mmCIF file of C-alpha atoms in Angstrom:
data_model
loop_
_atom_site.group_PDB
_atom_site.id
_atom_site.type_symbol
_atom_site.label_atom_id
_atom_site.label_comp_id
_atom_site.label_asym_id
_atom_site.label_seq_id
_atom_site.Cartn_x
_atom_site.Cartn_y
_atom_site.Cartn_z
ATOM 1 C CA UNK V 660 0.000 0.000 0.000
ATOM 2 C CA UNK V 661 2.929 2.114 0.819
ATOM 3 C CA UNK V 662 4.467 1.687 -2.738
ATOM 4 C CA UNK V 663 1.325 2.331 -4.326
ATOM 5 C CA UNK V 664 1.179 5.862 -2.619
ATOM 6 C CA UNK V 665 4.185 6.515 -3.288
ATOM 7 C CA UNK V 666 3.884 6.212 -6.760
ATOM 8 C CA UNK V 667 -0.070 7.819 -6.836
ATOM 9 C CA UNK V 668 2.101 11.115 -4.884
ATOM 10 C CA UNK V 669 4.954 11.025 -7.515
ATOM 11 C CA UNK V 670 2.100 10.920 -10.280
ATOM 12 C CA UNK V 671 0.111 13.865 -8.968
ATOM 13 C CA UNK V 672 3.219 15.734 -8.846
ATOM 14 C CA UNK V 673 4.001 15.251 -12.261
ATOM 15 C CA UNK V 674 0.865 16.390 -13.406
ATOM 16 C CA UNK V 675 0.408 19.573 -11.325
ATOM 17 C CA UNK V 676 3.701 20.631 -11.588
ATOM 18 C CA UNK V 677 5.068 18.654 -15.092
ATOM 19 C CA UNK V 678 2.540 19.399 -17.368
ATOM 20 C CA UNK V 679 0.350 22.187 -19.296
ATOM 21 C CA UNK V 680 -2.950 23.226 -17.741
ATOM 22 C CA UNK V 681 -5.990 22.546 -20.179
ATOM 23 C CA UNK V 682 -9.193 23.496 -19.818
ATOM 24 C CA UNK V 683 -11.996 21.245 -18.977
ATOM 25 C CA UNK V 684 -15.670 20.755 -19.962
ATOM 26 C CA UNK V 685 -19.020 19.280 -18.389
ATOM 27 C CA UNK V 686 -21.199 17.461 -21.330
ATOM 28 C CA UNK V 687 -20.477 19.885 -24.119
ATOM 29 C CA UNK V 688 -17.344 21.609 -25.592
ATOM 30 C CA UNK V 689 -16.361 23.801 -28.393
ATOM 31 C CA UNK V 690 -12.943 23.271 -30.251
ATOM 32 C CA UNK V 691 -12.634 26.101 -33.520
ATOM 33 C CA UNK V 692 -16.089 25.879 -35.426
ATOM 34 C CA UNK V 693 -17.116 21.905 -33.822
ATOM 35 C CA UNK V 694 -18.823 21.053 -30.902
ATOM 36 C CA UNK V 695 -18.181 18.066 -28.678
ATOM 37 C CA UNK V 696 -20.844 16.292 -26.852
ATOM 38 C CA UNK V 697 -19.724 13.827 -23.912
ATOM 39 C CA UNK V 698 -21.835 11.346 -24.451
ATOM 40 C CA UNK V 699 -20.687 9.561 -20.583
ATOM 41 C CA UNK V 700 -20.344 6.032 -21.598
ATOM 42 C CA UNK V 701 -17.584 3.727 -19.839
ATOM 43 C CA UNK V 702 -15.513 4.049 -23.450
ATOM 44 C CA UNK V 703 -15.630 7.855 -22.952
ATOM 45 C CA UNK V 704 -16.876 8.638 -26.539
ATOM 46 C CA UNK V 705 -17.817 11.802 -28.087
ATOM 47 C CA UNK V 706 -20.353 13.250 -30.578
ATOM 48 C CA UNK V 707 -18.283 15.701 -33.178
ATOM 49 C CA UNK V 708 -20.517 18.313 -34.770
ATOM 50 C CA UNK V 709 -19.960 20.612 -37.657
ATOM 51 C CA UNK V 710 -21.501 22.484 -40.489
ATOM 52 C CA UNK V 711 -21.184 18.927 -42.353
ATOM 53 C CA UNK V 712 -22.893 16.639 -39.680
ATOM 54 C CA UNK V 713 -22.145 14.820 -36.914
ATOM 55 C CA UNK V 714 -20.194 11.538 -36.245
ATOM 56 C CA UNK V 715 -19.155 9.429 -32.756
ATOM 57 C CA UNK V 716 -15.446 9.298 -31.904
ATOM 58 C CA UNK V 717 -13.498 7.362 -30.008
ATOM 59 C CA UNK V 718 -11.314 9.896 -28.858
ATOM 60 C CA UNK V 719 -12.186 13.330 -27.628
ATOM 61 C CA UNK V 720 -9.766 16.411 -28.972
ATOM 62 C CA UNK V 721 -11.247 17.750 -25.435
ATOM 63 C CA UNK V 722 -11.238 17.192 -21.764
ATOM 64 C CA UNK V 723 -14.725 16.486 -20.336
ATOM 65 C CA UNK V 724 -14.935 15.777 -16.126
ATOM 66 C CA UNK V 725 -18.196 14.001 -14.744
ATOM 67 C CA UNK V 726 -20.116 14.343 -11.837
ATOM 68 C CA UNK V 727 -21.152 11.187 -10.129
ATOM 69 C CA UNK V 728 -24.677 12.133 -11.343
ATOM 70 C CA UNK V 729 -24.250 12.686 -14.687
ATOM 71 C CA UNK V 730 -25.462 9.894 -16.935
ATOM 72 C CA UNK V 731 -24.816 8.315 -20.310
ATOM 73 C CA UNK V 732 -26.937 9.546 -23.368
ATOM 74 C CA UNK V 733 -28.189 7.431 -25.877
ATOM 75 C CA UNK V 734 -25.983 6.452 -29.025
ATOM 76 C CA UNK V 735 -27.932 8.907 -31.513
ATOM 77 C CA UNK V 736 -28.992 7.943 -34.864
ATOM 78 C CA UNK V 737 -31.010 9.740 -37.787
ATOM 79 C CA UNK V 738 -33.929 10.987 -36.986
ATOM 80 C CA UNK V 739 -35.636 14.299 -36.087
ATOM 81 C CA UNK V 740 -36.162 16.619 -33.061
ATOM 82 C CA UNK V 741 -39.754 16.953 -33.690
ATOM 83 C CA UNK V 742 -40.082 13.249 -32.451
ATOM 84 C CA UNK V 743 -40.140 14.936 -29.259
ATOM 85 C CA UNK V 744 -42.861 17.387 -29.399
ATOM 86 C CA UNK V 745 -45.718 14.305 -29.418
ATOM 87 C CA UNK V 746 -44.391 13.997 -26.058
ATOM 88 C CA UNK V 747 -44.859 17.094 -24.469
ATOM 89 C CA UNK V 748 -47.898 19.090 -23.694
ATOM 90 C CA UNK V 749 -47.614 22.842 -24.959
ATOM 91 C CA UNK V 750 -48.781 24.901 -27.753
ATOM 92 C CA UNK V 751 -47.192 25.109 -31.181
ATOM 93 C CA UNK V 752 -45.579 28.232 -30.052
ATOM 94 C CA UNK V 753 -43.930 26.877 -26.768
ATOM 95 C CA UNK V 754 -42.700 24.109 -28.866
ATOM 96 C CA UNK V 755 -40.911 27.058 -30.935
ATOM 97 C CA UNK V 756 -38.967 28.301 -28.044
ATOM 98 C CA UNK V 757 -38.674 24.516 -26.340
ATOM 99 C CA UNK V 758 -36.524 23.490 -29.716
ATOM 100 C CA UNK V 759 -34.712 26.962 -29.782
ATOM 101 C CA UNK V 760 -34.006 26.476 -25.973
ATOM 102 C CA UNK V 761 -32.263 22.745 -26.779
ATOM 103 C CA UNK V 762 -30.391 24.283 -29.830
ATOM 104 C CA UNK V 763 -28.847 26.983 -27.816
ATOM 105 C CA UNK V 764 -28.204 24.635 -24.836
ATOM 106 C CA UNK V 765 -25.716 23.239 -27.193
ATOM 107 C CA UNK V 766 -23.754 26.640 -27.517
ATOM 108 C CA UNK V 767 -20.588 25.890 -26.067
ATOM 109 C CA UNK V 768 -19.854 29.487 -24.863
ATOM 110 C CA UNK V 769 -23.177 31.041 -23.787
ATOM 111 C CA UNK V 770 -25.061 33.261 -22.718
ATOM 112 C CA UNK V 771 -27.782 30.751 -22.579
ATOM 113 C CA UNK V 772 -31.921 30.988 -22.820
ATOM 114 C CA UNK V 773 -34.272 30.510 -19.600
ATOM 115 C CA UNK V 774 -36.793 28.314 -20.063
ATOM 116 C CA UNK V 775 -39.896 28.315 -17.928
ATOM 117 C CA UNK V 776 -42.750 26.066 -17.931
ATOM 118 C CA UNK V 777 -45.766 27.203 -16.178
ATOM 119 C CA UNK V 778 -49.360 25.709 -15.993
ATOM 120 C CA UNK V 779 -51.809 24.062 -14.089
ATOM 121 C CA UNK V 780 -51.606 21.646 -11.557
ATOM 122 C CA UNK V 781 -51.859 18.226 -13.442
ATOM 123 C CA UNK V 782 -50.431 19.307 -17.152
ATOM 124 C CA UNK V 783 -47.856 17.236 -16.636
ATOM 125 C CA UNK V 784 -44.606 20.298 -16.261
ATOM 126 C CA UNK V 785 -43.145 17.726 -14.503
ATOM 127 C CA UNK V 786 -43.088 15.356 -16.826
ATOM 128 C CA UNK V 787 -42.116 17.718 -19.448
ATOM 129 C CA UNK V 788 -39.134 19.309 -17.903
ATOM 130 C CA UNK V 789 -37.732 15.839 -17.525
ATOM 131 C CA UNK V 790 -37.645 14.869 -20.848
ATOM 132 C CA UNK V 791 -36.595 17.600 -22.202
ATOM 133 C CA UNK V 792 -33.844 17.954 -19.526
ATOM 134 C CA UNK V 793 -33.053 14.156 -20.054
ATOM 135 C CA UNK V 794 -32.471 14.851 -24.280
ATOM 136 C CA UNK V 795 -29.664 16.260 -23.876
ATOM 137 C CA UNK V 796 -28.215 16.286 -20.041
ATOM 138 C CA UNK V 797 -29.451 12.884 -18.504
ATOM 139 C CA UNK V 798 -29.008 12.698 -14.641
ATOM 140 C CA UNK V 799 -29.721 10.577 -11.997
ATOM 141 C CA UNK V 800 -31.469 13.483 -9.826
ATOM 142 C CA UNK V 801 -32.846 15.486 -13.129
ATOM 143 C CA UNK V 802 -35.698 17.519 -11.236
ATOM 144 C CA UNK V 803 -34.314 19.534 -7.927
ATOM 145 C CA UNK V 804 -36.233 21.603 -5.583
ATOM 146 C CA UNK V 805 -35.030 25.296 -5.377
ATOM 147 C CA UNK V 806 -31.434 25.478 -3.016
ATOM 148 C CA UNK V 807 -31.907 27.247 -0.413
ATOM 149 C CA UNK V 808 -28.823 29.239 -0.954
ATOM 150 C CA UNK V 809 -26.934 30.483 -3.993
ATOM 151 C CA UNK V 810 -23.930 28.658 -2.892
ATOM 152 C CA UNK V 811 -26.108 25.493 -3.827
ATOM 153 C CA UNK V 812 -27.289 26.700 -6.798
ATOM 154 C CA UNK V 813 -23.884 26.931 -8.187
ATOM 155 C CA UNK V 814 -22.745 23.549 -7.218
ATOM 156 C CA UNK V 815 -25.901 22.293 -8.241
ATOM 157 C CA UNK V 816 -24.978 24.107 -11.639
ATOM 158 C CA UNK V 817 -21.479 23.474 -11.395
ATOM 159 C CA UNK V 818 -21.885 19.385 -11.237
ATOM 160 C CA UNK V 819 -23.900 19.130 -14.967
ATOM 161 C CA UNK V 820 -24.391 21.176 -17.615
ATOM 162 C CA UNK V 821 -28.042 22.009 -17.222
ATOM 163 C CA UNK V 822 -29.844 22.674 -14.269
ATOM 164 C CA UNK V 823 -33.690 21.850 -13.453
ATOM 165 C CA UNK V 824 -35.766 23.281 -10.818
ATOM 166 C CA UNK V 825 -38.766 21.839 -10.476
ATOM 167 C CA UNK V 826 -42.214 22.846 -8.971
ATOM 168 C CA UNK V 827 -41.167 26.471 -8.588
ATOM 169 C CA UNK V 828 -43.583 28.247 -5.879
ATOM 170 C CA UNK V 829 -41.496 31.747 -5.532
ATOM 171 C CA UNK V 830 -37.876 32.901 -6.911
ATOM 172 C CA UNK V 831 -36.342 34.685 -4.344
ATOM 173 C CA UNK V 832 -33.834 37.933 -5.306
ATOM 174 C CA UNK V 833 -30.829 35.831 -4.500
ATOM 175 C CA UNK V 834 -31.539 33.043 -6.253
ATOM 176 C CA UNK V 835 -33.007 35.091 -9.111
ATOM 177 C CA UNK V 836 -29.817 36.979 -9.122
ATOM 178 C CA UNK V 837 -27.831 34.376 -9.358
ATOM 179 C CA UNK V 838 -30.068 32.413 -12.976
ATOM 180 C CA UNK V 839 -29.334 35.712 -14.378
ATOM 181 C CA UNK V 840 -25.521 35.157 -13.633
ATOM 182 C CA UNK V 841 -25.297 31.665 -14.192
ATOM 183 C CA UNK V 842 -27.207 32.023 -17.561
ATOM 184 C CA UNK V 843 -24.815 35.062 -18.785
ATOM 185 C CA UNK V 844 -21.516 34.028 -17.248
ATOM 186 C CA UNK V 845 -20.136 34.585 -13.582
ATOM 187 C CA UNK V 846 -18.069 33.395 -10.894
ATOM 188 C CA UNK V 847 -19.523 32.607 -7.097
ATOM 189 C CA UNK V 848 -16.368 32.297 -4.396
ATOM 190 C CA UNK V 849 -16.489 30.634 -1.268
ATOM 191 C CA UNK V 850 -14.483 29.370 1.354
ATOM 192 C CA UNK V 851 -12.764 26.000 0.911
ATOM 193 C CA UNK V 852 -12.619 25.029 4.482
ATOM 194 C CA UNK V 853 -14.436 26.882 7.226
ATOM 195 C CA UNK V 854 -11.347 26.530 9.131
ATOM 196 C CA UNK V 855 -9.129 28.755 6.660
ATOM 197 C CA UNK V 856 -9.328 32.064 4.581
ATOM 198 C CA UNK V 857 -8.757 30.479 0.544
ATOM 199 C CA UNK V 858 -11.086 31.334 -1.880
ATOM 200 C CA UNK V 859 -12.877 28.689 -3.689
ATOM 201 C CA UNK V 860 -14.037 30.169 -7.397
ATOM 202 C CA UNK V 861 -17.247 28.877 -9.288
ATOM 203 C CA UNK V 862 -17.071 30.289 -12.396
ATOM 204 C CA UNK V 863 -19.952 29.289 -14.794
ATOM 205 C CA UNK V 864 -22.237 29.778 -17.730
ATOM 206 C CA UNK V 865 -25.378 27.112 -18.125
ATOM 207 C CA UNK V 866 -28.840 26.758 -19.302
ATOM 208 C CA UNK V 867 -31.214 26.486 -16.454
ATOM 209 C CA UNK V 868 -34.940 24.757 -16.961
ATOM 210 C CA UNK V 869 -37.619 25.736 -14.070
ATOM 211 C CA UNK V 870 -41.677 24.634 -13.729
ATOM 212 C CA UNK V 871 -44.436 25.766 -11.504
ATOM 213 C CA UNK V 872 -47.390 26.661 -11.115
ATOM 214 C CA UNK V 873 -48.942 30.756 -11.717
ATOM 215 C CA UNK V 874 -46.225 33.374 -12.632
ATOM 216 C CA UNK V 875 -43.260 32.267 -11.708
ATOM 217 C CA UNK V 876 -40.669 35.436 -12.700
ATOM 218 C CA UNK V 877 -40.972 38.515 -10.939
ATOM 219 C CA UNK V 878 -37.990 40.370 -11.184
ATOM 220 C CA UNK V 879 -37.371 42.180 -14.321
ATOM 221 C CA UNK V 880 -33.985 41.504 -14.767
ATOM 222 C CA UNK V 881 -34.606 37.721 -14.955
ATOM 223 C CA UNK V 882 -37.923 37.716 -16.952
#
């Protein structure tokens, strides 16, 4: 055991000290004018997009990190986005803005759409929000209640690429505060340890998915 930590030390050494600092990515990347979509099998494949298609590869140009409850999307094949819209229960017109919202959730860089689902108790929101969160982010937890703090909100944000808050009652300030920053790009710092003064950054831009009942936005900065 002694040997083996040895060598794990000498290892982590090598690579914090030894080697160039790259960037890394949570489910989607851009690399020049592709996009790379981690599709979080065991074989760590990728989904390459351009203006000439798409195609799976076994290699990934970029880094992608997981959280542990981020899960594997389908192997895609041909077809069309409009398979999805039997599925859900919205007007022709939401369906407009529900595609444009999963296009631009596939921007690499941001600033990203807020989607909002609202209706009546029973119209199925719930159901909705989940598969649409689960085409292109799939997660073990896929629907979370509202943090109670911003600090969860950004590690909440910070562990997958999209985040869904689900049966909305109220957005408070804070937390509406903070969608508006995580949707356009900004950092949240915190303490590492309670015991010390280090600053711990959170610096993020993601697409964020919420559903509730009435009128959910009140502030004008996030509506």
């Amino acid at each position: 055991r002694q040997t083996l930590a040895d060598a794990i030390g000498v290892l982590e050494g090598r690579a914090a000290f030894l080697s160039p600092v790259e960037k890394t990515f949570r489910r989607v990347a851009g690399l020049s004018d592709k996009v790379y979509i981690d599709l979080c099998d065991d074989r760590w494949r990728v989904i390459e997009v351009d203006a000439k298609g798409w195609r799976i590869l076994d290699q990934s140009p970029v880094n992608f990190t997981r959280s542990k409850a981020m899960l594997a999307l389908p192997e895609p094949r041909l077809g069309s986005v409009d398979y999805l819209r039997n599925l859900l229960n919205v007007s022709d017109q939401g369906w407009k803005l529900i595609a444009g919202w999963l296009l631009g959730c596939l921007n690499p860089d941001g600033p990203y759409p807020l989607l909002v689902l609202g209706g009546e108790q029973g119209t199925a929101k719930s159901t909705a929000a989940e598969l649409i969160r689960n085409t292109l982010d799939p997660n073990s937890a896929p629907l979370r209640s509202v943090p109670r703090s911003v600090e969860e909100l950004y590690i909440a944000a910070a562990n997958s690429h999209c985040t869904c808050l689900d049966n909305v009652s109220k957005v408070t300030h804070p937390v509406s505060d903070a969608l508006c920053r995580i949707a356009t790009g900004a950092g949240q710092s915190t303490r590492k340890l309670y015991s010390d003064s280090d600053e711990h950054i959170l610096n993020l831009c993601k697409p964020s998915l919420l559903n509730g009942i009435g009128d959910l936005l009140n502030n004008s900065d996030l509506i």
